[in-house]
């Protein structure tokens, strides 16, 4: 039998050769535990947060003194952490959803390449993103970071490397202490609440100058790079675009950006929300994903032929998205609220069509040169877990390539008219995921069973709440 993996050394973080000095000046990430100790010592770090995304993408983990972190400490969590709903409840066992009968420990394995400071803390604090392994040192396949890594391994086995670039939309809202009351836009520096219709408005961004400065400042301190920032169509709705790169690194960035933006907003006495549809009659918030695939040997984009034309892999990737994304949509639209964004006559697509520079389609091909040819998936909401949304989107494209799936003809006009091609609610989306065997092949049956059980549990919790619509129209009329 091969030796078990060390509990103390992150995967992919082997020590540098002795001739290369440790880079303690790096804003983000080190190569070894020796460098980590020097990095923490140089900054006077007192505490470190070992965090990992749960199924919802919420940071979970442990906080400890730096001395304990660097002293071969074993960091354990209960396996039930990945079986509770967004409201903290534990669903009944059903279908293939089961609990570990012993609720055994799982381990946090720090990825030292993600080590960075926590800039909003008053005491010197650092953070590190962790993978999840068993007590025997094996990967836990159903955890979000590992789900994405396993999809990337499928590409690697074919000699490919996906490249992604997420775009994250979010709203700034006034403090809302009572969830029974609707959300409202906050007041900007003018002293007035922001109105809608501010798409790409510089004045709209300037209303929150000091907050945006803090977002940039916090991001720089963590080694996170923002490409562009714009004001979207909704009132106080902003969008941050990230530079393209490795899917794991970009998922990590989205994971940290959400936390960063919330903290910056709280510093200014307002909320930042990534709900897909936080306000009635206003646009929803998306996390669009730009995707391309690079040949590992040549470094070339496999979506383009040598003469610059679109390759068969490009069309098959789109075909796979069209065929399988409706079944994987629950990983991109994970809550009841998510489907309020995906409705007809709104700005979000409700189809599985594709087209060239066509924002009414689910899968848009932006104008670009051959080297940058890519497919933009416009379906995911900003409420998604970035690791799972990227895993699902890339898995569907991968299936299309290896199975040679032909896409439909490109949509020339508006694609959002007519029938809805996607599941219209959470339960329908869960059922479609469970019924598609190809997804089990690339994402694992264990993950699908666990994820479906949690989503059904969240739906049952939602059904216990009586909405204002029901009181308005049913109270005295039925």
CSV table of C-alpha atoms in Angstrom, one decimal:
chain,number,residue,atom,x,y,z
A,1,UNK,CA,0.0,0.0,0.0
A,2,UNK,CA,1.2,3.5,-0.7
A,3,UNK,CA,2.1,5.7,2.3
A,4,UNK,CA,-0.7,7.9,3.6
A,5,UNK,CA,-0.5,11.6,2.9
A,6,UNK,CA,0.9,13.8,5.5
A,7,UNK,CA,-1.6,15.6,7.7
A,8,UNK,CA,0.8,18.6,7.9
A,9,UNK,CA,1.9,19.4,4.3
A,10,UNK,CA,-0.6,20.9,1.8
A,11,UNK,CA,-1.0,19.1,-1.5
A,12,UNK,CA,0.9,20.9,-4.3
A,13,UNK,CA,3.1,22.9,-1.8
A,14,UNK,CA,6.4,21.1,-1.8
A,15,UNK,CA,9.3,22.8,-0.2
A,16,UNK,CA,11.5,25.0,-2.4
A,17,UNK,CA,15.1,24.0,-3.0
A,18,UNK,CA,17.5,25.3,-0.3
A,19,UNK,CA,19.1,27.7,-2.8
A,20,UNK,CA,15.9,29.6,-3.3
A,21,UNK,CA,15.2,32.0,-0.3
A,22,UNK,CA,11.7,32.1,1.1
A,23,UNK,CA,9.6,34.9,-0.3
A,24,UNK,CA,8.2,36.4,2.9
A,25,UNK,CA,7.3,39.6,1.0
A,26,UNK,CA,4.6,37.8,-1.1
A,27,UNK,CA,1.2,39.4,-0.5
A,28,UNK,CA,-0.5,36.0,-1.1
A,29,UNK,CA,0.8,32.5,-0.7
A,30,UNK,CA,4.0,30.7,0.3
A,31,UNK,CA,5.5,27.4,-0.8
A,32,UNK,CA,6.2,25.5,2.4
A,33,UNK,CA,5.5,25.4,6.1
A,34,UNK,CA,9.0,26.9,6.8
A,35,UNK,CA,8.1,29.9,4.6
A,36,UNK,CA,4.7,30.1,6.3
A,37,UNK,CA,6.3,30.5,9.7
A,38,UNK,CA,8.6,33.2,8.4
A,39,UNK,CA,5.8,35.0,6.6
A,40,UNK,CA,3.6,35.0,9.7
A,41,UNK,CA,6.4,36.1,11.9
A,42,UNK,CA,7.4,39.0,9.6
A,43,UNK,CA,3.9,40.4,9.8
A,44,UNK,CA,3.4,39.9,13.6
A,45,UNK,CA,0.3,37.7,12.9
A,46,UNK,CA,-1.3,36.7,16.1
A,47,UNK,CA,-4.3,34.6,14.9
A,48,UNK,CA,-5.0,32.6,11.8
A,49,UNK,CA,-8.4,31.6,10.3
A,50,UNK,CA,-8.4,28.1,8.6
A,51,UNK,CA,-11.4,28.3,6.4
A,52,UNK,CA,-13.1,26.2,3.8
A,53,UNK,CA,-16.3,26.5,1.8
A,54,UNK,CA,-19.3,24.4,2.8
A,55,UNK,CA,-21.9,23.4,0.2
A,56,UNK,CA,-23.4,26.9,0.2
A,57,UNK,CA,-20.0,28.5,-0.1
A,58,UNK,CA,-20.1,29.9,3.4
A,59,UNK,CA,-16.6,30.0,5.1
A,60,UNK,CA,-16.4,27.3,7.8
A,61,UNK,CA,-13.4,26.3,9.8
A,62,UNK,CA,-11.3,27.1,12.9
A,63,UNK,CA,-9.4,30.1,14.3
A,64,UNK,CA,-6.3,29.6,16.4
A,65,UNK,CA,-3.1,31.3,17.6
A,66,UNK,CA,-0.3,31.4,15.0
A,67,UNK,CA,1.9,29.3,17.2
A,68,UNK,CA,-0.6,26.5,17.2
A,69,UNK,CA,-1.1,26.6,13.4
A,70,UNK,CA,2.7,26.1,12.8
A,71,UNK,CA,3.1,23.3,15.5
A,72,UNK,CA,1.8,20.3,13.6
A,73,UNK,CA,-1.7,20.7,14.9
A,74,UNK,CA,-4.4,18.4,13.4
A,75,UNK,CA,-7.5,20.4,12.4
A,76,UNK,CA,-10.7,18.3,12.6
A,77,UNK,CA,-14.3,19.0,11.7
A,78,UNK,CA,-17.4,16.9,11.8
A,79,UNK,CA,-18.5,15.4,8.5
A,80,UNK,CA,-22.1,16.6,9.2
A,81,UNK,CA,-20.8,20.1,8.3
A,82,UNK,CA,-21.5,19.2,4.7
A,83,UNK,CA,-25.0,17.9,5.4
A,84,UNK,CA,-26.8,20.9,6.8
A,85,UNK,CA,-29.0,23.4,5.0
A,86,UNK,CA,-28.3,27.1,4.6
A,87,UNK,CA,-30.5,27.7,7.7
A,88,UNK,CA,-28.4,25.3,9.7
A,89,UNK,CA,-30.9,22.4,9.8
A,90,UNK,CA,-30.2,18.7,9.1
A,91,UNK,CA,-32.6,17.1,6.6
A,92,UNK,CA,-34.2,13.7,7.0
A,93,UNK,CA,-32.4,10.9,5.1
A,94,UNK,CA,-34.0,10.3,1.7
A,95,UNK,CA,-33.0,8.8,-1.6
A,96,UNK,CA,-29.2,8.6,-1.7
A,97,UNK,CA,-28.8,11.2,1.0
A,98,UNK,CA,-27.3,9.6,4.1
A,99,UNK,CA,-25.5,10.7,7.3
A,100,UNK,CA,-22.2,9.2,8.4
A,101,UNK,CA,-23.4,6.8,11.2
A,102,UNK,CA,-20.5,7.9,13.4
A,103,UNK,CA,-20.3,11.5,12.2
A,104,UNK,CA,-16.6,10.9,11.8
A,105,UNK,CA,-13.9,13.5,11.7
A,106,UNK,CA,-12.7,15.1,8.5
A,107,UNK,CA,-9.5,17.1,8.4
A,108,UNK,CA,-8.7,20.6,7.2
A,109,UNK,CA,-5.6,20.6,5.0
A,110,UNK,CA,-4.2,24.1,4.5
A,111,UNK,CA,-3.4,25.2,1.0
A,112,UNK,CA,-0.4,27.5,1.7
A,113,UNK,CA,-0.7,29.1,-1.7
A,114,UNK,CA,-3.8,30.9,-0.4
A,115,UNK,CA,-2.2,32.3,2.8
A,116,UNK,CA,-3.0,36.0,3.1
A,117,UNK,CA,-3.8,38.7,5.7
A,118,UNK,CA,-7.4,39.5,6.9
A,119,UNK,CA,-7.2,43.3,6.4
A,120,UNK,CA,-10.4,44.3,8.2
A,121,UNK,CA,-9.4,42.7,11.5
A,122,UNK,CA,-8.0,45.1,14.2
A,123,UNK,CA,-5.6,42.5,15.5
A,124,UNK,CA,-3.0,41.1,13.1
A,125,UNK,CA,-4.8,38.1,11.5
A,126,UNK,CA,-4.2,35.8,8.6
A,127,UNK,CA,-6.4,33.4,6.7
A,128,UNK,CA,-5.7,30.2,4.6
A,129,UNK,CA,-8.2,28.2,2.5
A,130,UNK,CA,-8.2,24.5,3.3
A,131,UNK,CA,-9.0,21.3,1.4
A,132,UNK,CA,-10.9,18.5,3.2
A,133,UNK,CA,-9.4,15.1,3.6
A,134,UNK,CA,-10.2,12.0,5.7
A,135,UNK,CA,-8.3,11.0,8.8
A,136,UNK,CA,-6.4,8.5,6.5
A,137,UNK,CA,-5.3,11.4,4.2
A,138,UNK,CA,-7.6,10.8,1.3
A,139,UNK,CA,-9.6,13.5,-0.5
A,140,UNK,CA,-13.3,13.9,0.6
A,141,UNK,CA,-14.9,13.9,-2.9
A,142,UNK,CA,-18.1,15.7,-2.0
A,143,UNK,CA,-16.6,18.9,-0.7
A,144,UNK,CA,-16.8,21.8,-3.1
A,145,UNK,CA,-13.1,22.5,-3.7
A,146,UNK,CA,-12.5,18.8,-4.4
A,147,UNK,CA,-15.6,18.5,-6.7
A,148,UNK,CA,-14.0,21.3,-8.9
A,149,UNK,CA,-10.5,19.7,-8.6
A,150,UNK,CA,-11.9,16.4,-9.8
A,151,UNK,CA,-13.5,18.0,-12.9
A,152,UNK,CA,-10.1,19.7,-13.7
A,153,UNK,CA,-8.4,16.3,-13.5
A,154,UNK,CA,-10.7,15.0,-16.3
A,155,UNK,CA,-9.5,17.9,-18.5
A,156,UNK,CA,-5.8,17.2,-17.5
A,157,UNK,CA,-6.1,13.6,-18.4
A,158,UNK,CA,-7.0,14.8,-22.0
A,159,UNK,CA,-4.1,17.2,-22.0
A,160,UNK,CA,-6.3,20.3,-21.5
A,161,UNK,CA,-6.5,23.1,-19.0
A,162,UNK,CA,-9.7,25.2,-18.6
A,163,UNK,CA,-9.4,28.9,-18.2
A,164,UNK,CA,-12.2,30.9,-16.6
A,165,UNK,CA,-13.1,34.5,-15.8
A,166,UNK,CA,-16.1,35.2,-13.5
A,167,UNK,CA,-18.1,38.4,-13.3
A,168,UNK,CA,-19.9,38.9,-10.0
A,169,UNK,CA,-22.9,41.1,-9.5
A,170,UNK,CA,-24.2,42.2,-6.1
A,171,UNK,CA,-26.4,44.8,-4.4
A,172,UNK,CA,-25.7,47.3,-1.7
A,173,UNK,CA,-28.8,47.6,0.5
A,174,UNK,CA,-29.8,49.5,3.6
A,175,UNK,CA,-29.5,47.7,6.9
A,176,UNK,CA,-32.4,45.3,7.3
A,177,UNK,CA,-32.9,44.1,10.8
A,178,UNK,CA,-36.3,42.5,10.3
A,179,UNK,CA,-36.5,39.9,7.4
A,180,UNK,CA,-40.3,40.5,7.2
A,181,UNK,CA,-39.6,43.9,5.5
A,182,UNK,CA,-38.4,44.3,1.9
A,183,UNK,CA,-34.9,45.5,1.1
A,184,UNK,CA,-34.2,49.0,0.0
A,185,UNK,CA,-31.2,50.8,-1.6
A,186,UNK,CA,-28.9,52.6,0.8
A,187,UNK,CA,-28.2,56.3,0.7
A,188,UNK,CA,-25.0,57.3,-1.1
A,189,UNK,CA,-22.8,60.3,-0.4
A,190,UNK,CA,-25.5,62.6,-1.8
A,191,UNK,CA,-27.7,61.7,1.1
A,192,UNK,CA,-30.3,60.2,-1.3
A,193,UNK,CA,-31.3,56.6,-2.0
A,194,UNK,CA,-29.9,55.3,-5.3
A,195,UNK,CA,-32.4,54.8,-8.1
A,196,UNK,CA,-32.3,52.2,-10.8
A,197,UNK,CA,-31.3,52.7,-14.4
A,198,UNK,CA,-27.7,53.5,-13.5
A,199,UNK,CA,-26.1,51.0,-15.8
A,200,UNK,CA,-22.4,51.9,-16.3
A,201,UNK,CA,-22.9,55.2,-14.5
A,202,UNK,CA,-19.8,56.7,-13.1
A,203,UNK,CA,-21.9,58.9,-10.9
A,204,UNK,CA,-23.6,55.8,-9.5
A,205,UNK,CA,-20.2,54.4,-8.5
A,206,UNK,CA,-19.1,57.7,-7.1
A,207,UNK,CA,-22.0,57.6,-4.7
A,208,UNK,CA,-20.1,54.9,-2.8
A,209,UNK,CA,-16.5,56.1,-3.4
A,210,UNK,CA,-15.2,55.4,0.2
A,211,UNK,CA,-16.7,51.9,0.2
A,212,UNK,CA,-15.3,51.1,-3.1
A,213,UNK,CA,-11.9,52.4,-2.0
A,214,UNK,CA,-12.1,50.0,0.9
A,215,UNK,CA,-13.0,47.1,-1.4
A,216,UNK,CA,-9.9,47.9,-3.5
A,217,UNK,CA,-7.7,48.3,-0.4
A,218,UNK,CA,-8.9,45.1,1.3
A,219,UNK,CA,-8.4,43.2,-2.0
A,220,UNK,CA,-4.9,44.5,-2.6
A,221,UNK,CA,-3.9,43.5,0.9
A,222,UNK,CA,-5.1,39.9,0.2
A,223,UNK,CA,-3.4,39.7,-3.2
A,224,UNK,CA,-6.8,39.7,-5.0
A,225,UNK,CA,-6.9,41.5,-8.4
A,226,UNK,CA,-10.0,43.3,-9.7
A,227,UNK,CA,-10.1,43.8,-13.4
A,228,UNK,CA,-13.0,46.2,-13.7
A,229,UNK,CA,-15.8,47.5,-11.5
A,230,UNK,CA,-19.1,49.0,-12.9
A,231,UNK,CA,-22.5,50.1,-11.8
A,232,UNK,CA,-25.2,47.7,-13.0
A,233,UNK,CA,-28.8,48.4,-13.9
A,234,UNK,CA,-30.4,47.9,-10.5
A,235,UNK,CA,-30.3,50.5,-7.7
A,236,UNK,CA,-26.9,50.3,-6.0
A,237,UNK,CA,-26.1,47.1,-8.0
A,238,UNK,CA,-22.4,46.7,-8.8
A,239,UNK,CA,-20.4,44.2,-10.8
A,240,UNK,CA,-16.8,43.2,-10.3
A,241,UNK,CA,-14.9,41.4,-13.1
A,242,UNK,CA,-11.9,39.2,-12.4
A,243,UNK,CA,-9.0,38.4,-14.7
A,244,UNK,CA,-9.0,35.1,-16.4
A,245,UNK,CA,-7.0,32.2,-14.9
A,246,UNK,CA,-7.0,28.8,-13.2
A,247,UNK,CA,-10.5,27.7,-12.1
A,248,UNK,CA,-9.4,26.8,-8.6
A,249,UNK,CA,-7.7,30.1,-8.1
A,250,UNK,CA,-10.6,32.0,-9.5
A,251,UNK,CA,-13.1,30.1,-7.3
A,252,UNK,CA,-10.9,31.0,-4.3
A,253,UNK,CA,-11.0,34.6,-5.3
A,254,UNK,CA,-14.8,34.7,-5.6
A,255,UNK,CA,-15.0,32.9,-2.3
A,256,UNK,CA,-12.8,35.6,-0.7
A,257,UNK,CA,-14.3,38.5,-2.6
A,258,UNK,CA,-17.7,37.8,-1.3
A,259,UNK,CA,-16.4,37.9,2.2
A,260,UNK,CA,-14.3,41.1,1.5
A,261,UNK,CA,-17.2,43.0,0.0
A,262,UNK,CA,-19.6,42.1,2.9
A,263,UNK,CA,-17.0,43.3,5.4
A,264,UNK,CA,-16.3,46.5,3.5
A,265,UNK,CA,-20.0,47.3,3.3
A,266,UNK,CA,-20.5,46.6,7.1
A,267,UNK,CA,-17.7,49.1,7.8
A,268,UNK,CA,-19.9,51.7,6.1
A,269,UNK,CA,-23.1,50.7,7.9
A,270,UNK,CA,-24.8,49.0,4.9
A,271,UNK,CA,-25.2,45.4,3.7
A,272,UNK,CA,-23.8,43.8,0.5
A,273,UNK,CA,-26.0,40.9,-0.7
A,274,UNK,CA,-25.3,38.3,-3.3
A,275,UNK,CA,-28.9,37.0,-3.3
A,276,UNK,CA,-29.9,36.2,-6.9
A,277,UNK,CA,-33.1,38.3,-6.6
A,278,UNK,CA,-33.0,40.6,-3.5
A,279,UNK,CA,-35.6,43.2,-4.6
A,280,UNK,CA,-38.9,42.7,-6.4
A,281,UNK,CA,-39.2,44.2,-9.9
A,282,UNK,CA,-35.4,44.9,-10.0
A,283,UNK,CA,-32.8,42.9,-12.0
A,284,UNK,CA,-31.3,39.9,-10.4
A,285,UNK,CA,-27.6,39.4,-9.7
A,286,UNK,CA,-25.6,36.9,-11.8
A,287,UNK,CA,-22.1,35.4,-11.8
A,288,UNK,CA,-21.4,35.0,-15.5
A,289,UNK,CA,-18.5,32.6,-16.3
A,290,UNK,CA,-16.3,33.1,-19.3
A,291,UNK,CA,-14.7,29.7,-20.3
A,292,UNK,CA,-12.0,28.5,-22.7
A,293,UNK,CA,-9.7,25.5,-22.8
A,294,UNK,CA,-6.0,25.4,-23.4
A,295,UNK,CA,-3.9,22.6,-24.8
A,296,UNK,CA,-1.3,21.8,-22.2
A,297,UNK,CA,1.4,20.9,-24.7
A,298,UNK,CA,1.1,23.8,-27.1
A,299,UNK,CA,-0.5,26.4,-24.9
A,300,UNK,CA,-3.0,27.1,-27.7
A,301,UNK,CA,-6.8,27.6,-27.3
A,302,UNK,CA,-8.4,24.4,-28.5
A,303,UNK,CA,-11.6,26.4,-29.4
A,304,UNK,CA,-9.7,27.7,-32.4
A,305,UNK,CA,-8.1,26.0,-35.4
A,306,UNK,CA,-4.7,27.0,-36.7
A,307,UNK,CA,-6.3,29.2,-39.4
A,308,UNK,CA,-8.3,31.1,-36.7
A,309,UNK,CA,-11.7,29.4,-37.4
A,310,UNK,CA,-13.8,27.9,-34.6
A,311,UNK,CA,-12.9,24.2,-33.9
A,312,UNK,CA,-15.1,21.2,-33.5
A,313,UNK,CA,-14.2,21.2,-29.8
A,314,UNK,CA,-15.6,24.7,-29.5
A,315,UNK,CA,-18.9,23.7,-31.0
A,316,UNK,CA,-19.0,20.4,-29.0
A,317,UNK,CA,-18.3,22.4,-25.8
A,318,UNK,CA,-21.4,24.5,-26.5
A,319,UNK,CA,-23.4,21.4,-27.4
A,320,UNK,CA,-22.5,19.9,-24.0
A,321,UNK,CA,-23.6,23.1,-22.3
A,322,UNK,CA,-26.9,23.0,-24.1
A,323,UNK,CA,-27.5,19.3,-23.3
A,324,UNK,CA,-26.4,19.1,-19.7
A,325,UNK,CA,-26.6,22.5,-18.1
A,326,UNK,CA,-30.4,22.3,-17.6
A,327,UNK,CA,-29.7,19.1,-15.5
A,328,UNK,CA,-26.9,20.8,-13.6
A,329,UNK,CA,-28.6,24.1,-13.1
A,330,UNK,CA,-29.3,23.5,-9.4
A,331,UNK,CA,-25.5,23.9,-8.9
A,332,UNK,CA,-25.7,27.4,-10.5
A,333,UNK,CA,-29.1,28.3,-9.1
A,334,UNK,CA,-29.1,26.6,-5.7
A,335,UNK,CA,-32.0,28.2,-3.8
A,336,UNK,CA,-35.7,28.9,-4.2
A,337,UNK,CA,-34.9,32.6,-4.6
A,338,UNK,CA,-32.5,31.8,-7.5
A,339,UNK,CA,-35.5,31.0,-9.8
A,340,UNK,CA,-37.0,34.4,-9.2
A,341,UNK,CA,-34.1,35.7,-11.2
A,342,UNK,CA,-34.6,33.2,-14.0
A,343,UNK,CA,-38.0,34.4,-15.2
A,344,UNK,CA,-39.3,35.5,-18.6
A,345,UNK,CA,-39.2,39.2,-19.5
A,346,UNK,CA,-36.3,39.9,-17.2
A,347,UNK,CA,-32.6,40.4,-18.1
A,348,UNK,CA,-31.6,36.9,-17.2
A,349,UNK,CA,-31.8,34.1,-19.8
A,350,UNK,CA,-34.5,31.4,-19.5
A,351,UNK,CA,-33.2,29.3,-22.4
A,352,UNK,CA,-30.4,27.0,-23.3
A,353,UNK,CA,-29.7,28.8,-26.6
A,354,UNK,CA,-26.3,30.1,-27.8
A,355,UNK,CA,-25.3,33.0,-30.1
A,356,UNK,CA,-22.6,35.3,-31.1
A,357,UNK,CA,-22.5,38.5,-28.9
A,358,UNK,CA,-26.1,37.8,-28.0
A,359,UNK,CA,-26.9,38.6,-24.4
A,360,UNK,CA,-30.4,37.1,-24.6
A,361,UNK,CA,-28.9,33.6,-24.9
A,362,UNK,CA,-27.7,31.4,-22.0
A,363,UNK,CA,-24.4,30.8,-23.7
A,364,UNK,CA,-22.9,33.9,-25.4
A,365,UNK,CA,-19.8,33.9,-27.5
A,366,UNK,CA,-18.2,37.4,-27.1
A,367,UNK,CA,-16.4,39.1,-29.9
A,368,UNK,CA,-12.7,38.2,-29.7
A,369,UNK,CA,-9.7,37.1,-31.7
A,370,UNK,CA,-9.0,33.4,-32.2
A,371,UNK,CA,-6.7,33.1,-29.2
A,372,UNK,CA,-9.4,34.5,-26.8
A,373,UNK,CA,-12.3,32.6,-28.3
A,374,UNK,CA,-14.5,31.6,-25.3
A,375,UNK,CA,-18.1,30.8,-24.2
A,376,UNK,CA,-19.8,32.9,-21.5
A,377,UNK,CA,-22.3,31.0,-19.3
A,378,UNK,CA,-24.9,33.6,-18.3
A,379,UNK,CA,-27.1,31.3,-16.2
A,380,UNK,CA,-25.3,31.2,-12.7
A,381,UNK,CA,-26.6,33.5,-10.0
A,382,UNK,CA,-24.3,35.3,-7.7
A,383,UNK,CA,-25.8,33.3,-4.9
A,384,UNK,CA,-24.0,30.1,-6.2
A,385,UNK,CA,-21.1,28.4,-4.6
A,386,UNK,CA,-18.4,29.4,-7.1
A,387,UNK,CA,-16.6,26.1,-6.8
A,388,UNK,CA,-19.7,24.1,-7.6
A,389,UNK,CA,-20.9,26.5,-10.4
A,390,UNK,CA,-17.5,26.3,-12.1
A,391,UNK,CA,-17.4,22.5,-11.7
A,392,UNK,CA,-20.9,22.1,-13.2
A,393,UNK,CA,-20.3,24.4,-16.1
A,394,UNK,CA,-16.9,22.9,-17.0
A,395,UNK,CA,-18.3,19.4,-16.5
A,396,UNK,CA,-21.1,20.0,-19.0
A,397,UNK,CA,-18.6,21.4,-21.6
A,398,UNK,CA,-16.3,18.5,-21.1
A,399,UNK,CA,-19.1,16.0,-21.7
A,400,UNK,CA,-19.9,17.8,-24.9
A,401,UNK,CA,-16.3,17.6,-26.2
A,402,UNK,CA,-15.7,13.9,-25.3
A,403,UNK,CA,-19.1,12.9,-26.7
A,404,UNK,CA,-18.9,15.1,-29.8
A,405,UNK,CA,-22.3,16.7,-29.1
A,406,UNK,CA,-23.5,19.0,-31.9
A,407,UNK,CA,-25.1,22.3,-30.8
A,408,UNK,CA,-28.2,23.9,-32.3
A,409,UNK,CA,-27.8,26.7,-34.8
A,410,UNK,CA,-26.7,30.0,-33.2
A,411,UNK,CA,-29.6,32.3,-32.3
A,412,UNK,CA,-29.7,35.4,-34.4
A,413,UNK,CA,-32.4,37.4,-32.6
A,414,UNK,CA,-34.0,37.5,-29.2
A,415,UNK,CA,-33.8,34.0,-27.6
A,416,UNK,CA,-35.8,34.9,-24.5
A,417,UNK,CA,-39.2,34.7,-26.1
A,418,UNK,CA,-41.3,31.6,-26.2
A,419,UNK,CA,-41.0,28.6,-24.0
A,420,UNK,CA,-38.8,28.3,-21.0
A,421,UNK,CA,-36.1,25.7,-21.5
A,422,UNK,CA,-34.9,25.5,-17.9
A,423,UNK,CA,-36.4,24.1,-14.7
A,424,UNK,CA,-38.7,26.6,-13.1
A,425,UNK,CA,-38.1,25.7,-9.5
A,426,UNK,CA,-35.7,24.1,-7.1
A,427,UNK,CA,-37.4,20.7,-6.8
A,428,UNK,CA,-37.6,20.3,-10.6
A,429,UNK,CA,-33.9,21.2,-10.9
A,430,UNK,CA,-32.9,18.7,-8.2
A,431,UNK,CA,-34.8,15.9,-9.9
A,432,UNK,CA,-33.2,16.7,-13.3
A,433,UNK,CA,-29.7,16.5,-11.7
A,434,UNK,CA,-30.5,13.1,-10.1
A,435,UNK,CA,-31.9,11.7,-13.4
A,436,UNK,CA,-28.8,12.5,-15.5
A,437,UNK,CA,-26.3,9.7,-15.3
A,438,UNK,CA,-23.6,11.6,-17.1
A,439,UNK,CA,-23.4,14.1,-14.2
A,440,UNK,CA,-22.8,11.3,-11.8
A,441,UNK,CA,-19.9,10.1,-13.9
A,442,UNK,CA,-18.1,13.4,-13.8
A,443,UNK,CA,-19.2,14.8,-10.4
A,444,UNK,CA,-19.6,11.5,-8.4
A,445,UNK,CA,-22.8,9.9,-7.3
A,446,UNK,CA,-21.9,10.5,-3.7
A,447,UNK,CA,-21.8,14.3,-4.2
A,448,UNK,CA,-25.1,14.3,-6.2
A,449,UNK,CA,-26.9,12.3,-3.5
A,450,UNK,CA,-25.7,14.5,-0.7
A,451,UNK,CA,-26.3,17.8,-2.6
A,452,UNK,CA,-29.8,16.7,-3.6
A,453,UNK,CA,-30.7,15.8,0.0
A,454,UNK,CA,-29.6,19.1,1.3
A,455,UNK,CA,-31.5,21.0,-1.4
A,456,UNK,CA,-34.7,19.1,-0.7
A,457,UNK,CA,-34.3,19.9,3.0
A,458,UNK,CA,-34.0,23.6,2.2
A,459,UNK,CA,-37.1,23.5,0.1
A,460,UNK,CA,-39.1,21.9,2.9
A,461,UNK,CA,-37.9,24.7,5.3
A,462,UNK,CA,-38.9,27.3,2.8
A,463,UNK,CA,-42.4,25.7,2.5
A,464,UNK,CA,-42.9,26.4,6.2
A,465,UNK,CA,-42.9,30.2,5.6
A,466,UNK,CA,-46.1,32.0,4.6
A,467,UNK,CA,-45.4,34.8,2.1
A,468,UNK,CA,-46.9,38.2,1.8
A,469,UNK,CA,-48.5,37.2,-1.5
A,470,UNK,CA,-50.4,34.4,0.2
A,471,UNK,CA,-51.7,36.8,2.9
A,472,UNK,CA,-52.6,39.4,0.2
A,473,UNK,CA,-54.5,37.2,-2.2
A,474,UNK,CA,-55.7,34.2,-0.2
A,475,UNK,CA,-56.5,35.6,3.2
A,476,UNK,CA,-60.0,36.9,2.3
A,477,UNK,CA,-60.6,35.5,-1.2
A,478,UNK,CA,-60.5,31.7,-0.9
